[in-house]
Amino acid sequence: MKKTLIIGASPNPERYAYRAAHMLTSKGHDIVNVGIKNGSVAGVEIEKPGIVHSDIDTVTLYIGTHLQSQYYDYILETKPKRVVFNPGTENAELENLLVANGIEPVEACTLVLLSTGQY
């Protein structure tokens, strides 16, 4: 199973990050929720960015491009194998930075990847 860090986690059930957290855990993936909101999602507390997790396979982004630059160092320090850019989060600058650091950028929808068995 791929431990996944969700950037942009939200306790709002209408948000895609909320749906992804529940789908990931229902399929047996451990998650780390990172966001600015307080609360928990899928039984996991939402953390503020800062704690660097060393066992992350995948980072999945649910924040807009204009907010991503404050997470660049955090993502690189986490050293995931890949970063999923969900629709609306595509960012050529971050993708180039990831490639330069040996991290695979993936433009896809986490929910679709999980639903089709491609995660």
PDB file of C-alpha atoms in Angstrom:
ATOM      1  CA  MET A   1       0.000   0.000   0.000  1.00  0.00           C
ATOM      2  CA  LYS A   2       1.148   3.521  -0.761  1.00  0.00           C
ATOM      3  CA  LYS A   3       1.272   5.910   2.184  1.00  0.00           C
ATOM      4  CA  THR A   4      -0.129   9.165   0.881  1.00  0.00           C
ATOM      5  CA  LEU A   5       0.268  12.721   2.091  1.00  0.00           C
ATOM      6  CA  ILE A   6      -2.749  14.852   1.193  1.00  0.00           C
ATOM      7  CA  ILE A   7      -1.879  18.549   0.883  1.00  0.00           C
ATOM      8  CA  GLY A   8      -5.037  20.609   1.154  1.00  0.00           C
ATOM      9  CA  ALA A   9      -6.888  18.202   3.443  1.00  0.00           C
ATOM     10  CA  SER A  10     -10.286  19.478   4.537  1.00  0.00           C
ATOM     11  CA  PRO A  11     -12.975  18.265   6.943  1.00  0.00           C
ATOM     12  CA  ASN A  12     -15.593  19.522   4.441  1.00  0.00           C
ATOM     13  CA  PRO A  13     -17.323  16.481   2.860  1.00  0.00           C
ATOM     14  CA  GLU A  14     -17.921  18.454  -0.341  1.00  0.00           C
ATOM     15  CA  ARG A  15     -14.184  18.832  -1.035  1.00  0.00           C
ATOM     16  CA  TYR A  16     -12.348  16.387  -3.286  1.00  0.00           C
ATOM     17  CA  ALA A  17      -9.526  16.094  -0.742  1.00  0.00           C
ATOM     18  CA  TYR A  18     -12.072  14.793   1.776  1.00  0.00           C
ATOM     19  CA  ARG A  19     -13.334  12.225  -0.721  1.00  0.00           C
ATOM     20  CA  ALA A  20      -9.788  11.171  -1.591  1.00  0.00           C
ATOM     21  CA  ALA A  21      -8.898  10.649   2.083  1.00  0.00           C
ATOM     22  CA  HIS A  22     -11.874   8.346   2.547  1.00  0.00           C
ATOM     23  CA  MET A  23     -11.279   6.456  -0.688  1.00  0.00           C
ATOM     24  CA  LEU A  24      -7.577   6.000   0.073  1.00  0.00           C
ATOM     25  CA  THR A  25      -8.265   4.606   3.555  1.00  0.00           C
ATOM     26  CA  SER A  26     -11.103   2.405   2.295  1.00  0.00           C
ATOM     27  CA  LYS A  27      -8.639   0.833  -0.148  1.00  0.00           C
ATOM     28  CA  GLY A  28      -6.103   0.189   2.623  1.00  0.00           C
ATOM     29  CA  HIS A  29      -3.723   3.124   2.107  1.00  0.00           C
ATOM     30  CA  ASP A  30      -2.376   4.980   5.133  1.00  0.00           C
ATOM     31  CA  ILE A  31      -2.743   8.746   4.881  1.00  0.00           C
ATOM     32  CA  VAL A  32      -1.315  11.918   6.359  1.00  0.00           C
ATOM     33  CA  ASN A  33      -3.611  14.944   6.178  1.00  0.00           C
ATOM     34  CA  VAL A  34      -1.936  18.339   5.841  1.00  0.00           C
ATOM     35  CA  GLY A  35      -3.908  21.547   5.625  1.00  0.00           C
ATOM     36  CA  ILE A  36      -4.907  24.803   7.227  1.00  0.00           C
ATOM     37  CA  LYS A  37      -8.250  23.629   8.613  1.00  0.00           C
ATOM     38  CA  ASN A  38      -8.641  22.044  12.024  1.00  0.00           C
ATOM     39  CA  GLY A  39     -10.258  18.663  12.412  1.00  0.00           C
ATOM     40  CA  SER A  40      -9.835  15.181  11.072  1.00  0.00           C
ATOM     41  CA  VAL A  41     -10.652  13.324   7.897  1.00  0.00           C
ATOM     42  CA  ALA A  42     -11.089   9.566   7.593  1.00  0.00           C
ATOM     43  CA  GLY A  43     -10.044   9.240  11.241  1.00  0.00           C
ATOM     44  CA  VAL A  44      -6.742  11.080  10.746  1.00  0.00           C
ATOM     45  CA  GLU A  45      -6.082  14.526  12.250  1.00  0.00           C
ATOM     46  CA  ILE A  46      -5.212  17.372   9.891  1.00  0.00           C
ATOM     47  CA  GLU A  47      -1.656  18.568  10.546  1.00  0.00           C
ATOM     48  CA  LYS A  48      -0.143  21.921   9.741  1.00  0.00           C
ATOM     49  CA  PRO A  49       2.730  21.663   7.265  1.00  0.00           C
ATOM     50  CA  GLY A  50       6.015  21.259   9.021  1.00  0.00           C
ATOM     51  CA  ILE A  51       6.377  17.700  10.273  1.00  0.00           C
ATOM     52  CA  VAL A  52       8.421  15.970   7.600  1.00  0.00           C
ATOM     53  CA  HIS A  53       7.331  12.378   7.099  1.00  0.00           C
ATOM     54  CA  SER A  54      10.028  10.072   5.756  1.00  0.00           C
ATOM     55  CA  ASP A  55       7.765   7.190   4.710  1.00  0.00           C
ATOM     56  CA  ILE A  56       5.573   8.866   2.078  1.00  0.00           C
ATOM     57  CA  ASP A  57       5.176   7.181  -1.299  1.00  0.00           C
ATOM     58  CA  THR A  58       2.788   9.709  -2.850  1.00  0.00           C
ATOM     59  CA  VAL A  59       1.866  13.340  -2.279  1.00  0.00           C
ATOM     60  CA  THR A  60      -1.497  14.325  -3.727  1.00  0.00           C
ATOM     61  CA  LEU A  61      -2.193  18.026  -4.190  1.00  0.00           C
ATOM     62  CA  TYR A  62      -5.515  19.729  -3.535  1.00  0.00           C
ATOM     63  CA  ILE A  63      -4.309  23.336  -3.389  1.00  0.00           C
ATOM     64  CA  GLY A  64      -4.106  25.867  -6.184  1.00  0.00           C
ATOM     65  CA  THR A  65      -0.918  26.799  -7.957  1.00  0.00           C
ATOM     66  CA  HIS A  66      -0.776  30.183  -6.191  1.00  0.00           C
ATOM     67  CA  LEU A  67      -0.421  28.425  -2.807  1.00  0.00           C
ATOM     68  CA  GLN A  68       1.982  25.677  -3.800  1.00  0.00           C
ATOM     69  CA  SER A  69       5.285  27.580  -3.629  1.00  0.00           C
ATOM     70  CA  GLN A  70       5.105  27.656   0.170  1.00  0.00           C
ATOM     71  CA  TYR A  71       5.099  23.826   0.095  1.00  0.00           C
ATOM     72  CA  TYR A  72       8.009  23.268  -2.335  1.00  0.00           C
ATOM     73  CA  ASP A  73      10.669  22.682   0.337  1.00  0.00           C
ATOM     74  CA  TYR A  74       8.267  20.612   2.440  1.00  0.00           C
ATOM     75  CA  ILE A  75       7.490  18.313  -0.494  1.00  0.00           C
ATOM     76  CA  LEU A  76      11.155  17.923  -1.438  1.00  0.00           C
ATOM     77  CA  GLU A  77      12.150  17.167   2.174  1.00  0.00           C
ATOM     78  CA  THR A  78       9.429  14.504   2.317  1.00  0.00           C
ATOM     79  CA  LYS A  79      11.086  12.756  -0.648  1.00  0.00           C
ATOM     80  CA  PRO A  80       8.014  11.043  -2.090  1.00  0.00           C
ATOM     81  CA  LYS A  81       8.300   8.796  -5.130  1.00  0.00           C
ATOM     82  CA  ARG A  82       5.627  10.823  -6.931  1.00  0.00           C
ATOM     83  CA  VAL A  83       3.372  13.849  -6.668  1.00  0.00           C
ATOM     84  CA  VAL A  84      -0.140  13.719  -8.096  1.00  0.00           C
ATOM     85  CA  PHE A  85      -1.372  17.010  -9.532  1.00  0.00           C
ATOM     86  CA  ASN A  86      -5.143  16.727  -9.354  1.00  0.00           C
ATOM     87  CA  PRO A  87      -7.186  18.745 -11.899  1.00  0.00           C
ATOM     88  CA  GLY A  88      -6.646  22.457 -11.318  1.00  0.00           C
ATOM     89  CA  THR A  89      -3.342  22.008  -9.451  1.00  0.00           C
ATOM     90  CA  GLU A  90      -1.035  21.618 -12.474  1.00  0.00           C
ATOM     91  CA  ASN A  91       2.188  23.619 -12.017  1.00  0.00           C
ATOM     92  CA  ALA A  92       5.062  23.447 -14.517  1.00  0.00           C
ATOM     93  CA  GLU A  93       7.499  25.118 -12.111  1.00  0.00           C
ATOM     94  CA  LEU A  94       6.892  22.536  -9.376  1.00  0.00           C
ATOM     95  CA  GLU A  95       6.862  19.678 -11.882  1.00  0.00           C
ATOM     96  CA  ASN A  96      10.303  20.733 -13.173  1.00  0.00           C
ATOM     97  CA  LEU A  97      11.597  21.003  -9.603  1.00  0.00           C
ATOM     98  CA  LEU A  98      10.316  17.513  -8.843  1.00  0.00           C
ATOM     99  CA  VAL A  99      11.934  16.000 -11.935  1.00  0.00           C
ATOM    100  CA  ALA A 100      15.242  17.704 -11.048  1.00  0.00           C
ATOM    101  CA  ASN A 101      15.036  15.963  -7.657  1.00  0.00           C
ATOM    102  CA  GLY A 102      14.137  12.507  -8.969  1.00  0.00           C
ATOM    103  CA  ILE A 103      10.438  12.700  -8.059  1.00  0.00           C
ATOM    104  CA  GLU A 104       7.797  11.727 -10.609  1.00  0.00           C
ATOM    105  CA  PRO A 105       5.108  14.346 -11.326  1.00  0.00           C
ATOM    106  CA  VAL A 106       1.761  12.835 -12.338  1.00  0.00           C
ATOM    107  CA  GLU A 107      -1.071  14.932 -13.774  1.00  0.00           C
ATOM    108  CA  ALA A 108      -4.105  12.852 -12.878  1.00  0.00           C
ATOM    109  CA  CYS A 109      -7.064  12.599 -10.540  1.00  0.00           C
ATOM    110  CA  THR A 110      -6.418  10.579  -7.394  1.00  0.00           C
ATOM    111  CA  LEU A 111     -10.078   9.528  -7.256  1.00  0.00           C
ATOM    112  CA  VAL A 112      -9.976   8.216 -10.837  1.00  0.00           C
ATOM    113  CA  LEU A 113      -6.649   6.441 -10.272  1.00  0.00           C
ATOM    114  CA  LEU A 114      -8.112   4.706  -7.211  1.00  0.00           C
ATOM    115  CA  SER A 115     -11.401   3.875  -8.938  1.00  0.00           C
ATOM    116  CA  THR A 116      -9.673   2.292 -11.930  1.00  0.00           C
ATOM    117  CA  GLY A 117      -7.025   0.378  -9.982  1.00  0.00           C
ATOM    118  CA  GLN A 118      -4.158   2.488 -11.363  1.00  0.00           C
ATOM    119  CA  TYR A 119      -3.106   4.049  -8.063  1.00  0.00           C
TER     120      TYR A 119
END
